[in-house]
PDB file of C-alpha atoms and ligand atoms in Angstrom:
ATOM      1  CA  UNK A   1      14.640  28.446  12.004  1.00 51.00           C
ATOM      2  CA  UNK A   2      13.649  26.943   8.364  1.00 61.00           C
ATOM      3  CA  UNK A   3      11.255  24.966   7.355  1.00 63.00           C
ATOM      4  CA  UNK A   4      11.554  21.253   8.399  1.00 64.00           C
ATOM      5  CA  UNK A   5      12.890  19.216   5.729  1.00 87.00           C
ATOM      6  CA  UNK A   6      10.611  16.358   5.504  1.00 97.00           C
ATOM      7  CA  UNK A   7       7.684  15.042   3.701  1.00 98.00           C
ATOM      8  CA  UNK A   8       6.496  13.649   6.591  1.00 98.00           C
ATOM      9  CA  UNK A   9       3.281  15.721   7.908  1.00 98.00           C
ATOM     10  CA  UNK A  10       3.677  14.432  11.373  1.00 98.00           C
ATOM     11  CA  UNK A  11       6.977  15.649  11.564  1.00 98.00           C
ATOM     12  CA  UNK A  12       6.022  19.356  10.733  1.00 98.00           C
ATOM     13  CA  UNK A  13       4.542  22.022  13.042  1.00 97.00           C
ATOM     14  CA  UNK A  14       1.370  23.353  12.576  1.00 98.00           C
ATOM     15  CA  UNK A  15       2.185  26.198  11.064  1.00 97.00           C
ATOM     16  CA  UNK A  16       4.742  24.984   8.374  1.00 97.00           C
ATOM     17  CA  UNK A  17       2.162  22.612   7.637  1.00 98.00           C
ATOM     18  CA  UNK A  18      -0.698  25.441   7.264  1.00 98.00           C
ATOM     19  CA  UNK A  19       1.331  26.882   4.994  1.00 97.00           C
ATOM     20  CA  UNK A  20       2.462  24.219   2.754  1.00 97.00           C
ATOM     21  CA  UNK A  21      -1.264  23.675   2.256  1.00 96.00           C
ATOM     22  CA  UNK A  22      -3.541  26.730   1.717  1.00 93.00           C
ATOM     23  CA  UNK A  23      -4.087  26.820  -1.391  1.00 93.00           C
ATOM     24  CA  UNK A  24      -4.524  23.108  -2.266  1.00 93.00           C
ATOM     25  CA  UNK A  25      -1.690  23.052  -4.242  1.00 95.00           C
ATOM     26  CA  UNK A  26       0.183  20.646  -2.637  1.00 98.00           C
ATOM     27  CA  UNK A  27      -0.334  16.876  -2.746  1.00 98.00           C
ATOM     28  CA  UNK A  28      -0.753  14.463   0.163  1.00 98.00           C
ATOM     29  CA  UNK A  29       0.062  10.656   0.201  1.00 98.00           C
ATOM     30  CA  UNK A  30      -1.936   8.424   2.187  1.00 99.00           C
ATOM     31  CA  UNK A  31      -0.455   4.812   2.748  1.00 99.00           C
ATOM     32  CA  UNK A  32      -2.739   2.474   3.642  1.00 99.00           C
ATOM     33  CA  UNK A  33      -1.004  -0.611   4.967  1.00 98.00           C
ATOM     34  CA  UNK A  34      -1.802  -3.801   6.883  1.00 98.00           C
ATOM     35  CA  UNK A  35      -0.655  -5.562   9.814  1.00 98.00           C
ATOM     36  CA  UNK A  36      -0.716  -8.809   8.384  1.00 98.00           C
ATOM     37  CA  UNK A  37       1.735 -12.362   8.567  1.00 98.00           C
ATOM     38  CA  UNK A  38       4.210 -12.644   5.660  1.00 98.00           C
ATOM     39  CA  UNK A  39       5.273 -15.884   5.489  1.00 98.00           C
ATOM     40  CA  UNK A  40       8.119 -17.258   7.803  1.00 98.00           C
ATOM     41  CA  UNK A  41      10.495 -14.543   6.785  1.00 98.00           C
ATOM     42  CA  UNK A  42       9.110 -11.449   6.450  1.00 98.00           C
ATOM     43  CA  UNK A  43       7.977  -8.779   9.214  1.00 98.00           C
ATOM     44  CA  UNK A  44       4.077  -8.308   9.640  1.00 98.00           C
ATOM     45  CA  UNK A  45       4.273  -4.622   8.291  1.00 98.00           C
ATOM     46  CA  UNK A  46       5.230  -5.171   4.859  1.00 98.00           C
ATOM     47  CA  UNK A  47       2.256  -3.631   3.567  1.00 98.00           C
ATOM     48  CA  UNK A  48       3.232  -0.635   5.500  1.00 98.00           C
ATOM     49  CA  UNK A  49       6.436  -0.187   4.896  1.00 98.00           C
ATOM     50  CA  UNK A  50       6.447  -1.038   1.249  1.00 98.00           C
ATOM     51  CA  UNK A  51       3.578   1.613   0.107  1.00 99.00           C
ATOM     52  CA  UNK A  52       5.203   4.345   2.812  1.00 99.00           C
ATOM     53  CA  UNK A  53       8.541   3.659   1.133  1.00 98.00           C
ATOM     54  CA  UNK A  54       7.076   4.413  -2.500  1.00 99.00           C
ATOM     55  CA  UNK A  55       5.398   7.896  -1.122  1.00 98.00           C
ATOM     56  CA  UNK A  56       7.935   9.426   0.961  1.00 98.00           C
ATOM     57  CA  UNK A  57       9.988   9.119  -2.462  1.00 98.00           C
ATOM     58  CA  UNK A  58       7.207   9.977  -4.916  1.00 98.00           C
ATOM     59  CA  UNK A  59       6.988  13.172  -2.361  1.00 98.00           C
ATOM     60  CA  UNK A  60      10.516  14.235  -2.126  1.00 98.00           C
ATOM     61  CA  UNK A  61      10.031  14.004  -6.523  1.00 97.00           C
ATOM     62  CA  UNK A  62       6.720  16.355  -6.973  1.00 97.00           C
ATOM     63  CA  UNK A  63       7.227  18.227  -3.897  1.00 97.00           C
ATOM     64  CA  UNK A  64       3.799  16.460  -2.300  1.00 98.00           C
ATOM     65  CA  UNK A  65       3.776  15.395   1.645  1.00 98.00           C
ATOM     66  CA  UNK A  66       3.291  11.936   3.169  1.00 98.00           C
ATOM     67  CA  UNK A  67       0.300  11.521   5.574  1.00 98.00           C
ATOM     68  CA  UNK A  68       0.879   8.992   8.313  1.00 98.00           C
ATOM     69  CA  UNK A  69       0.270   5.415   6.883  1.00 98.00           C
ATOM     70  CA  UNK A  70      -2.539   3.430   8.544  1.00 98.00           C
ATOM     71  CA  UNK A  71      -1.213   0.583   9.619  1.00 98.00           C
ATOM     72  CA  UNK A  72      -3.669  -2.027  10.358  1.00 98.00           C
ATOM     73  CA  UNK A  73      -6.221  -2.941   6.660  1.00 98.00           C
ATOM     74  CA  UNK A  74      -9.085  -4.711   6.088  1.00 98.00           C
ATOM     75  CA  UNK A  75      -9.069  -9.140   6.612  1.00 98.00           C
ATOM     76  CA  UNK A  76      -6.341 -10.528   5.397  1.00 98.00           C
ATOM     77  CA  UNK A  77      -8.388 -13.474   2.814  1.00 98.00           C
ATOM     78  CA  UNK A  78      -6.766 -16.754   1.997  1.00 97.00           C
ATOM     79  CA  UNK A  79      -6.518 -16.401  -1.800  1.00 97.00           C
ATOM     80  CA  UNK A  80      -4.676 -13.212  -1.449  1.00 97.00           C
ATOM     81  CA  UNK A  81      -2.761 -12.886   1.951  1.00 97.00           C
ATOM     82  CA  UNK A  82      -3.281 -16.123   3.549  1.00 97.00           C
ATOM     83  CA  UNK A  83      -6.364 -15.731   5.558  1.00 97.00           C
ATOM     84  CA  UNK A  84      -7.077 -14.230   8.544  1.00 97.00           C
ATOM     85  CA  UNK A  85      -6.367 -16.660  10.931  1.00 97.00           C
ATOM     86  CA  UNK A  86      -2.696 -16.318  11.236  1.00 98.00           C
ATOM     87  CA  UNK A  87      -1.707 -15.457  14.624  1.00 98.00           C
ATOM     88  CA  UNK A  88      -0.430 -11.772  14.309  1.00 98.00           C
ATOM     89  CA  UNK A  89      -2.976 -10.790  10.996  1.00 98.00           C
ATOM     90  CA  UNK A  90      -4.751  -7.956  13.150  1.00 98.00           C
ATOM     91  CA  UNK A  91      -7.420  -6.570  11.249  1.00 98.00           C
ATOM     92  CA  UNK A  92     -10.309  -4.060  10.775  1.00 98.00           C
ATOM     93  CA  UNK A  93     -13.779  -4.767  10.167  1.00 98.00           C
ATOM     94  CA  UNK A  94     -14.594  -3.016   6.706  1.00 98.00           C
ATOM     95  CA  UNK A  95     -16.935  -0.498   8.170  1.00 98.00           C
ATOM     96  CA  UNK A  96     -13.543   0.440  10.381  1.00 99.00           C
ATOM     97  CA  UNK A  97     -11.731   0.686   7.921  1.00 99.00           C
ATOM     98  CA  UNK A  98     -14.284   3.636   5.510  1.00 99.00           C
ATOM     99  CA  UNK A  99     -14.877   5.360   9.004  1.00 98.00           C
ATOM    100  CA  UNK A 100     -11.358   5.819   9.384  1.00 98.00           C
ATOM    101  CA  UNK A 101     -10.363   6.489   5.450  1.00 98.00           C
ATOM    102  CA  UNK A 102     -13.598   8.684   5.244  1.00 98.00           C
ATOM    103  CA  UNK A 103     -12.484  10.869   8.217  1.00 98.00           C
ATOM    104  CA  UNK A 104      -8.686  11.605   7.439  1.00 98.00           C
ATOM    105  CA  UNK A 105      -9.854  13.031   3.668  1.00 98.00           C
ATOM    106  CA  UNK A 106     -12.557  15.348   5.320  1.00 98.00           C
ATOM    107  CA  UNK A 107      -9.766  16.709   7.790  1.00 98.00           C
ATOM    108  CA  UNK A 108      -6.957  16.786   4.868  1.00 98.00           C
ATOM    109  CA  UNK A 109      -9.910  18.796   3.271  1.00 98.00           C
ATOM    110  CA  UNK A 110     -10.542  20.914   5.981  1.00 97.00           C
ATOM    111  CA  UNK A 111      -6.928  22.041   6.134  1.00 97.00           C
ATOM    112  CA  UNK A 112      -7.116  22.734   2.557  1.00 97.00           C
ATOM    113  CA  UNK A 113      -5.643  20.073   0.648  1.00 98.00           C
ATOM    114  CA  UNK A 114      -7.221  19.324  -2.503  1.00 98.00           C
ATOM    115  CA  UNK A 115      -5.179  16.846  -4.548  1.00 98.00           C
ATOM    116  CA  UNK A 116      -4.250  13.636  -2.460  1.00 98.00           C
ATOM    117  CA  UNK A 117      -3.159  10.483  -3.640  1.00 98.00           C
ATOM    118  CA  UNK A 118      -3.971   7.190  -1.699  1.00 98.00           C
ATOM    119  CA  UNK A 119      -1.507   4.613  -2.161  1.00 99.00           C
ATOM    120  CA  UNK A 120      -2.839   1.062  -0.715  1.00 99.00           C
ATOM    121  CA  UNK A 121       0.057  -1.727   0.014  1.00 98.00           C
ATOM    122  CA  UNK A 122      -2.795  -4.729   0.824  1.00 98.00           C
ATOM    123  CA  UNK A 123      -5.369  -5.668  -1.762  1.00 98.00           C
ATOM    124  CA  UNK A 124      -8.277  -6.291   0.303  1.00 98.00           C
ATOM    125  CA  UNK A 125      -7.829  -2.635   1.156  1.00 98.00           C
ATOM    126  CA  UNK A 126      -8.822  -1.575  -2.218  1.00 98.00           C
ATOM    127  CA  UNK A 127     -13.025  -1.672  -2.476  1.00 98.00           C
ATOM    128  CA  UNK A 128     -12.726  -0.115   1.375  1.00 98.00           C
ATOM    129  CA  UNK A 129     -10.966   2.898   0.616  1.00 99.00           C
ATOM    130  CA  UNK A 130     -12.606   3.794  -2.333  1.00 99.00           C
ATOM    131  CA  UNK A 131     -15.705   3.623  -0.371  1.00 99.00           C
ATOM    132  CA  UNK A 132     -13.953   5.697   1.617  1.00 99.00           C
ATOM    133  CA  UNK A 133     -13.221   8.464  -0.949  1.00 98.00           C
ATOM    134  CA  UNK A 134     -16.618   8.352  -2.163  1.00 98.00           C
ATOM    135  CA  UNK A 135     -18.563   8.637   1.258  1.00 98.00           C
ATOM    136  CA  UNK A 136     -16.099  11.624   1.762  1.00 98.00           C
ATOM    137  CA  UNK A 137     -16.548  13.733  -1.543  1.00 98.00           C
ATOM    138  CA  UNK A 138     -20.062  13.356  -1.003  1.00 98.00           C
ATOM    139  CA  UNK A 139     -19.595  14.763   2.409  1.00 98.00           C
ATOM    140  CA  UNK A 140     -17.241  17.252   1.083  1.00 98.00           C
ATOM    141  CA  UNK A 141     -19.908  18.601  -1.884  1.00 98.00           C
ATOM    142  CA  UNK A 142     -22.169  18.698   0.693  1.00 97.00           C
ATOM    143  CA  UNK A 143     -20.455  21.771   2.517  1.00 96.00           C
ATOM    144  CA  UNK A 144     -19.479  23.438  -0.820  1.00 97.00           C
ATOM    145  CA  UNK A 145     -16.142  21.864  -1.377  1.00 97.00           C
ATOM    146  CA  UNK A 146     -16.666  20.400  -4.807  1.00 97.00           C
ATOM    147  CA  UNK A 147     -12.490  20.932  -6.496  1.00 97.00           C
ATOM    148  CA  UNK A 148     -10.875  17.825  -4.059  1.00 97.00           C
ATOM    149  CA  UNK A 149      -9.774  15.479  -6.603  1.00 98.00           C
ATOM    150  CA  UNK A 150      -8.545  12.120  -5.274  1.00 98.00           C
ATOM    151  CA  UNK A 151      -5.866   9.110  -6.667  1.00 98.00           C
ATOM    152  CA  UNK A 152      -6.609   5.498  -5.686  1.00 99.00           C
ATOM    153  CA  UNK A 153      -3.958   2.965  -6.481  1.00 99.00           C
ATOM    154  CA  UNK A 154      -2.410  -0.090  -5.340  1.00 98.00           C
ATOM    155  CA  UNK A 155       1.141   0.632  -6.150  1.00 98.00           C
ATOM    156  CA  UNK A 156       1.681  -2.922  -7.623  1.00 98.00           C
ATOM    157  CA  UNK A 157      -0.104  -1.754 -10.428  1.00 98.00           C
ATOM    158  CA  UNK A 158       2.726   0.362 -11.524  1.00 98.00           C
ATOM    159  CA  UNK A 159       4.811  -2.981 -12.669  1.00 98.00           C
ATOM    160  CA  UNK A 160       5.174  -2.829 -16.094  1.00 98.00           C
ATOM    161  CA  UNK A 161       5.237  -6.352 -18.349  1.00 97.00           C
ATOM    162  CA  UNK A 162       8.772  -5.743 -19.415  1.00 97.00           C
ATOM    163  CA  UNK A 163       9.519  -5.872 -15.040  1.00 98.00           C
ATOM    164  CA  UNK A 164       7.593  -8.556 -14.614  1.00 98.00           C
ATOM    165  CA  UNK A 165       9.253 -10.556 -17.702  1.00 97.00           C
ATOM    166  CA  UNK A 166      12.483  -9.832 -15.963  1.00 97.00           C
ATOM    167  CA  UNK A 167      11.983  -9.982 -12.427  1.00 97.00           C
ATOM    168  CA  UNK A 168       9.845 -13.778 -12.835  1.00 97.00           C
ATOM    169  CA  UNK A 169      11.683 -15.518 -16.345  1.00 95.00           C
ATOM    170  CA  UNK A 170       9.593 -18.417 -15.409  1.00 92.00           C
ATOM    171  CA  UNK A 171       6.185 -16.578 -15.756  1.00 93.00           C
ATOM    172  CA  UNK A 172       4.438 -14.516 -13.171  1.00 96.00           C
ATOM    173  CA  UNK A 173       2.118 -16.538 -10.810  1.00 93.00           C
ATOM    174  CA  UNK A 174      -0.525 -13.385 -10.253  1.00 96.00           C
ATOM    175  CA  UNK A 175      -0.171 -10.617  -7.730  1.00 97.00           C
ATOM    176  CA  UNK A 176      -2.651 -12.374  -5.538  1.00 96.00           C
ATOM    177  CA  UNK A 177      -0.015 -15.141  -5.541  1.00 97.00           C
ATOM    178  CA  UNK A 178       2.610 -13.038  -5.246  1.00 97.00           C
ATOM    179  CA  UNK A 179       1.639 -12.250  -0.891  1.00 98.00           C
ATOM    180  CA  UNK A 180       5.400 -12.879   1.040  1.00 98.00           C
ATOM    181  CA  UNK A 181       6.861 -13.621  -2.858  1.00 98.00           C
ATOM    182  CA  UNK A 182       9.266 -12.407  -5.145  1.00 98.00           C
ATOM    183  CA  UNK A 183       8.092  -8.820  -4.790  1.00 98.00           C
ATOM    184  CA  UNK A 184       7.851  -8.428  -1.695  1.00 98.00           C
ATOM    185  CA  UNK A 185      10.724 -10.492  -0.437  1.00 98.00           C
ATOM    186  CA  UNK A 186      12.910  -8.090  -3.243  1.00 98.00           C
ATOM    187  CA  UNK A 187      11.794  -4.762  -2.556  1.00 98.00           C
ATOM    188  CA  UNK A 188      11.983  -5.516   1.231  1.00 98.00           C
ATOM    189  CA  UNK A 189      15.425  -6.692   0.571  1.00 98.00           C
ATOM    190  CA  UNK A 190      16.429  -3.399  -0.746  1.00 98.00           C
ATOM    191  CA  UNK A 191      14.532  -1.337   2.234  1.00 98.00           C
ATOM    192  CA  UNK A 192      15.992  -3.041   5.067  1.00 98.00           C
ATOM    193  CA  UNK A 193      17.285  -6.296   4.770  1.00 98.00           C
ATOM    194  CA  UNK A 194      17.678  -6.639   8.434  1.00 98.00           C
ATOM    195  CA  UNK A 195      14.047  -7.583   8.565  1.00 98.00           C
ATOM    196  CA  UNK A 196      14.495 -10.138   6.291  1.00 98.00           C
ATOM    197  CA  UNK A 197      15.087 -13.631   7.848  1.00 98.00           C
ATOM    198  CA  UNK A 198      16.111 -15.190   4.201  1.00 98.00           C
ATOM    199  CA  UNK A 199      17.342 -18.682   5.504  1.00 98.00           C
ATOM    200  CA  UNK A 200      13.407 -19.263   6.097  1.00 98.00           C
ATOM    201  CA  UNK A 201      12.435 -18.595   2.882  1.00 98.00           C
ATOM    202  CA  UNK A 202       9.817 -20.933   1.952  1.00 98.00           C
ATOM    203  CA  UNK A 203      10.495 -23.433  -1.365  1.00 96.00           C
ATOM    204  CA  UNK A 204       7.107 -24.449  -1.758  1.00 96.00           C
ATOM    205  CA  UNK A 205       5.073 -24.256  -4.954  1.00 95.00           C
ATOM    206  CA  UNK A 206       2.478 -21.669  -5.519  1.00 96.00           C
ATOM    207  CA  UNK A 207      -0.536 -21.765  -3.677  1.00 97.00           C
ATOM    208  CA  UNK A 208      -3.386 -23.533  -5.952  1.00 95.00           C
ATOM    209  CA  UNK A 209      -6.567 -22.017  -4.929  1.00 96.00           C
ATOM    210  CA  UNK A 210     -10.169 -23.311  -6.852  1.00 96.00           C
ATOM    211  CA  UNK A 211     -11.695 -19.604  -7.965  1.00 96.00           C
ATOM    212  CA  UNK A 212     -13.870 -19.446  -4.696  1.00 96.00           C
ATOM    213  CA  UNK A 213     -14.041 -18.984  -1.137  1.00 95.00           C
ATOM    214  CA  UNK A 214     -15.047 -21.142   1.397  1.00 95.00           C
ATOM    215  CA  UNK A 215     -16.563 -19.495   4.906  1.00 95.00           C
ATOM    216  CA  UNK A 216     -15.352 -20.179   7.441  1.00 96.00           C
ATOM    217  CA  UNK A 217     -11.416 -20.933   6.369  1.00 95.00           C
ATOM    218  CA  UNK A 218     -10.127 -23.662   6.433  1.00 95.00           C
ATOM    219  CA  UNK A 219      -6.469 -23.105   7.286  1.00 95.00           C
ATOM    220  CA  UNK A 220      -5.893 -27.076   5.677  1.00 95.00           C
ATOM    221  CA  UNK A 221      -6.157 -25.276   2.131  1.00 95.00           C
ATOM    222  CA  UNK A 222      -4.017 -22.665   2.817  1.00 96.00           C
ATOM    223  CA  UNK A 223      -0.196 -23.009   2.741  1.00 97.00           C
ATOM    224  CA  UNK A 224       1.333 -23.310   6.230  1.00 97.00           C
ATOM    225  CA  UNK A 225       3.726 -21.224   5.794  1.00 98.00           C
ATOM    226  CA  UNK A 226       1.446 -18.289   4.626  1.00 98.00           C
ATOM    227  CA  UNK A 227       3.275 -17.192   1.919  1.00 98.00           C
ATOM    228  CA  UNK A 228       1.173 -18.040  -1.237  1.00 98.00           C
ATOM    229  CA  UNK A 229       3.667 -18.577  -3.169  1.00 97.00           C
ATOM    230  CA  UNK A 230       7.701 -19.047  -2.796  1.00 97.00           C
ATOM    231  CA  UNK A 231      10.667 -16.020  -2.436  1.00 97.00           C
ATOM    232  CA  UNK A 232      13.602 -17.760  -3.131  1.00 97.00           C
ATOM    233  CA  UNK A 233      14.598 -15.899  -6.273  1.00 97.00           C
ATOM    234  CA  UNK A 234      14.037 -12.569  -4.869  1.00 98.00           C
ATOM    235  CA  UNK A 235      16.988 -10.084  -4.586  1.00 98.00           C
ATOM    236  CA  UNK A 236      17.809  -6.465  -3.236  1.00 98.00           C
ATOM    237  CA  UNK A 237      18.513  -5.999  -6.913  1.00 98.00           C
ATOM    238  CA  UNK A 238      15.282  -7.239  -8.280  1.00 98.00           C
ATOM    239  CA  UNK A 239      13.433  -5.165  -5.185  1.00 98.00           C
ATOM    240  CA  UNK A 240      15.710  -1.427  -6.223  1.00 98.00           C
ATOM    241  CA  UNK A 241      14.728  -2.167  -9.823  1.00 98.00           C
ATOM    242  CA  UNK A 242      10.833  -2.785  -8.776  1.00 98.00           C
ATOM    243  CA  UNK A 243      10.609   0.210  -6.262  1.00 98.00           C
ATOM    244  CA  UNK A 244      11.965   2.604  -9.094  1.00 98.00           C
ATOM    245  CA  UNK A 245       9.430   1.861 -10.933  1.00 98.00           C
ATOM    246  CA  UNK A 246       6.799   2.265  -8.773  1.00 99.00           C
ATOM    247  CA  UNK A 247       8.501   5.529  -7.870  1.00 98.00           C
ATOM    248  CA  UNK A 248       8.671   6.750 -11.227  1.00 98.00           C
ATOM    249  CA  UNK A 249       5.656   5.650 -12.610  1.00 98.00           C
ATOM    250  CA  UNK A 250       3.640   7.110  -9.660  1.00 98.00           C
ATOM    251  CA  UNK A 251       5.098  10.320  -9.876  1.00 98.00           C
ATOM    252  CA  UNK A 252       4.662  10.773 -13.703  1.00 98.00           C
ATOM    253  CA  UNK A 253       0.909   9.291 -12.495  1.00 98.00           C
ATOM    254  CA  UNK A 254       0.581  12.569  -9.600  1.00 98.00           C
ATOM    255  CA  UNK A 255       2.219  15.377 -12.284  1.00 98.00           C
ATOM    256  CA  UNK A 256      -0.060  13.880 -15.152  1.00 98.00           C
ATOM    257  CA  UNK A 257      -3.665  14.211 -12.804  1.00 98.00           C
ATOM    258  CA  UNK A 258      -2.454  16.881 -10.656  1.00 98.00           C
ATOM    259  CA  UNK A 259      -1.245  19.140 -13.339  1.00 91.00           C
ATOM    260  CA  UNK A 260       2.490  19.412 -11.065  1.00 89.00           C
TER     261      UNK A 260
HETATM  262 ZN1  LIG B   1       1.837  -7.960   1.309  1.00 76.82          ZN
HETATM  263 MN1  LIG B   2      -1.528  -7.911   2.262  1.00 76.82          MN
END
C-alpha cells in the first residue's frame, strides 16, 4: 500500500510519519485554536477551524504536515473575544496553555522535525505560545538540539490593506473588533456554511471599549450578543477571497524562512 495521502499527522502511521520526518526537512503546522462563543451565529470552534483550514492548505502547497489543532486557548478577554464569561468560552489557564505548547514542540523535536510553523486562530493565544516556543528551544539547546527554527503567527496578519479596503469600504473597525465579524462570519461562510446560522446575525454597532480592563468583567460593558462588532456584510465571497490570502501569503511566508 502507498503512502497515505494526507497532511494530517494523525491520520498517518507511524512509520510513514517517521519517514516523512528524519531529516527535518519537512514542515509541521500547529493550529492553535479556541473553544470560545461567537456571537449568536457562529459555532464555538471558529478559532479552530479557521487556522486548521489555512494549514491543511498551506501544507498540501509546500508539501509540510498539519499537527492536530489544540482546540481549547487561553481566556477569552472582553476587548477582544467577549470575555470569558460566556456560557460555552472553555478555557485554559495560561500556564496550561505553555505546558501544553512547550511539550508538543519537544516531541515534534524528538521525532525530528526541525522547521514548524505555529499558526494561532485566537489572539489571547499569542504571548502564551511564544512562551511556549521559547521555554522549548531552551529545553531543546539544552540536549544539543540547537537547528529547530520555529514560525509564530496569527494568520490574520496575512490581510493585506488592499483586502481590508475591499472586504470593509466603510473602514476597518480593528481585528480586536473584528471577534464573530466580517472575517470570520466570511471565511466561515466559505468553509461550511452549514454552521452558519446567518438570520441571527447581529446589527449592532461596534463594540466601544475605553483602552483598559476592568477585573472582574462586567458582562454590562460587553455586547450581549458577544460579537464585538456586527457580520452582516460578510459573504462566502468575501471569506474565499480572505482565506486565499492567508493561504498564499503563509506559504510564500514557510518557503521564504524555511528555504522550501
Ligand atoms: Zn475568533
Ligand atoms: Mn478568539
Amino acid at each position: 500500500m502507498a503512502e497515505a495521502d494526507t497532511v494530517h499527522i494523525s491520520e498517518l502511521t507511524w512509520s510513514d510519519y517517521d519517514k516523512r520526518l528524519r531529516g527535518g526537512a519537512t514542515p509541521i503546522l500547529l493550529p492553535v485554536g479556541a473553544l470560545e462563543q461567537h456571537g449568536p451565529h457562529l459555532p464555538m470552534n471558529c478559532d479552530t477551524i479557521i487556522p486548521t483550514a489555512v494549514c491543511e492548505r498551506v501544507a498540501a502547497r509546500v508539501g509540510a504536515l498539519v499537527a492536530p489543532p489544540l482546540e481549547y486557548g487561553y481566556k477569552s478577554q472582553p476587548r477582544s473575544g467577549g470575555g470569558n464569561h460566556f456560557p460555552g468560552t472553555t478555557s485554559l489557564d495560561a500556564a496550561t496553555l505553555i505546558a501544553m505548547g512547550r511539550d508538543i514542540i519537544r516531541e515534534l523535536a524528538r521525532h525530528g522535525a526541525r522547521k514548524l510553523a505555529i499558526v494561532v486562530g485566537h489572539t489571547e493565544n499569542l504571548m502564551f505560545t511564544t512562551e511556549a516556543c521559547d521555554l522549548a528551544l531552551r529545553e531543546l539547546r539544552g540536549e544539543g538540539i540547537d537547528d529547530m527554527r520555529i514560525m509564530h503567527m496569527g494568520y490574520w496578519e496575512f490581510s493585506s490593506e488592499a483586502t481590508l479596503r475591499k472586504v470593509f469600504p466603510d473602514g476597518f473597525p480593528s481585528w480586536n473588533l473584528e471577534h464573530a465579524g466580517v472575517m470570520e462570519t466570511s471565511v466561515m461562510l466559505h468553509l461550511n456554511k452549514d454552521l452558519v446560522r446567518f438570520d441571527r446575525v447581529p446589527t449592532h454597532p461596534p463594540a466601544n471599549f475605553p483602552p483598559y480592563d476592568v477585573y472582574p468583567v462586567e458582562p454590562d460593558r460587553i455586547p450581549a450578543s458577544g460579537a464585538l462588532s456586527s457580520g452582516r456584510t460578510a459573504s462566502a465571497e468575501k471569506g474565499k477571497f480572505m482565506l486565499d490570502e492567508y493561504v498564499e501569503s503563509i506559504a510564500a511566508a514557510l518557503s521564504r524562512e524555511f528555504v522550501l
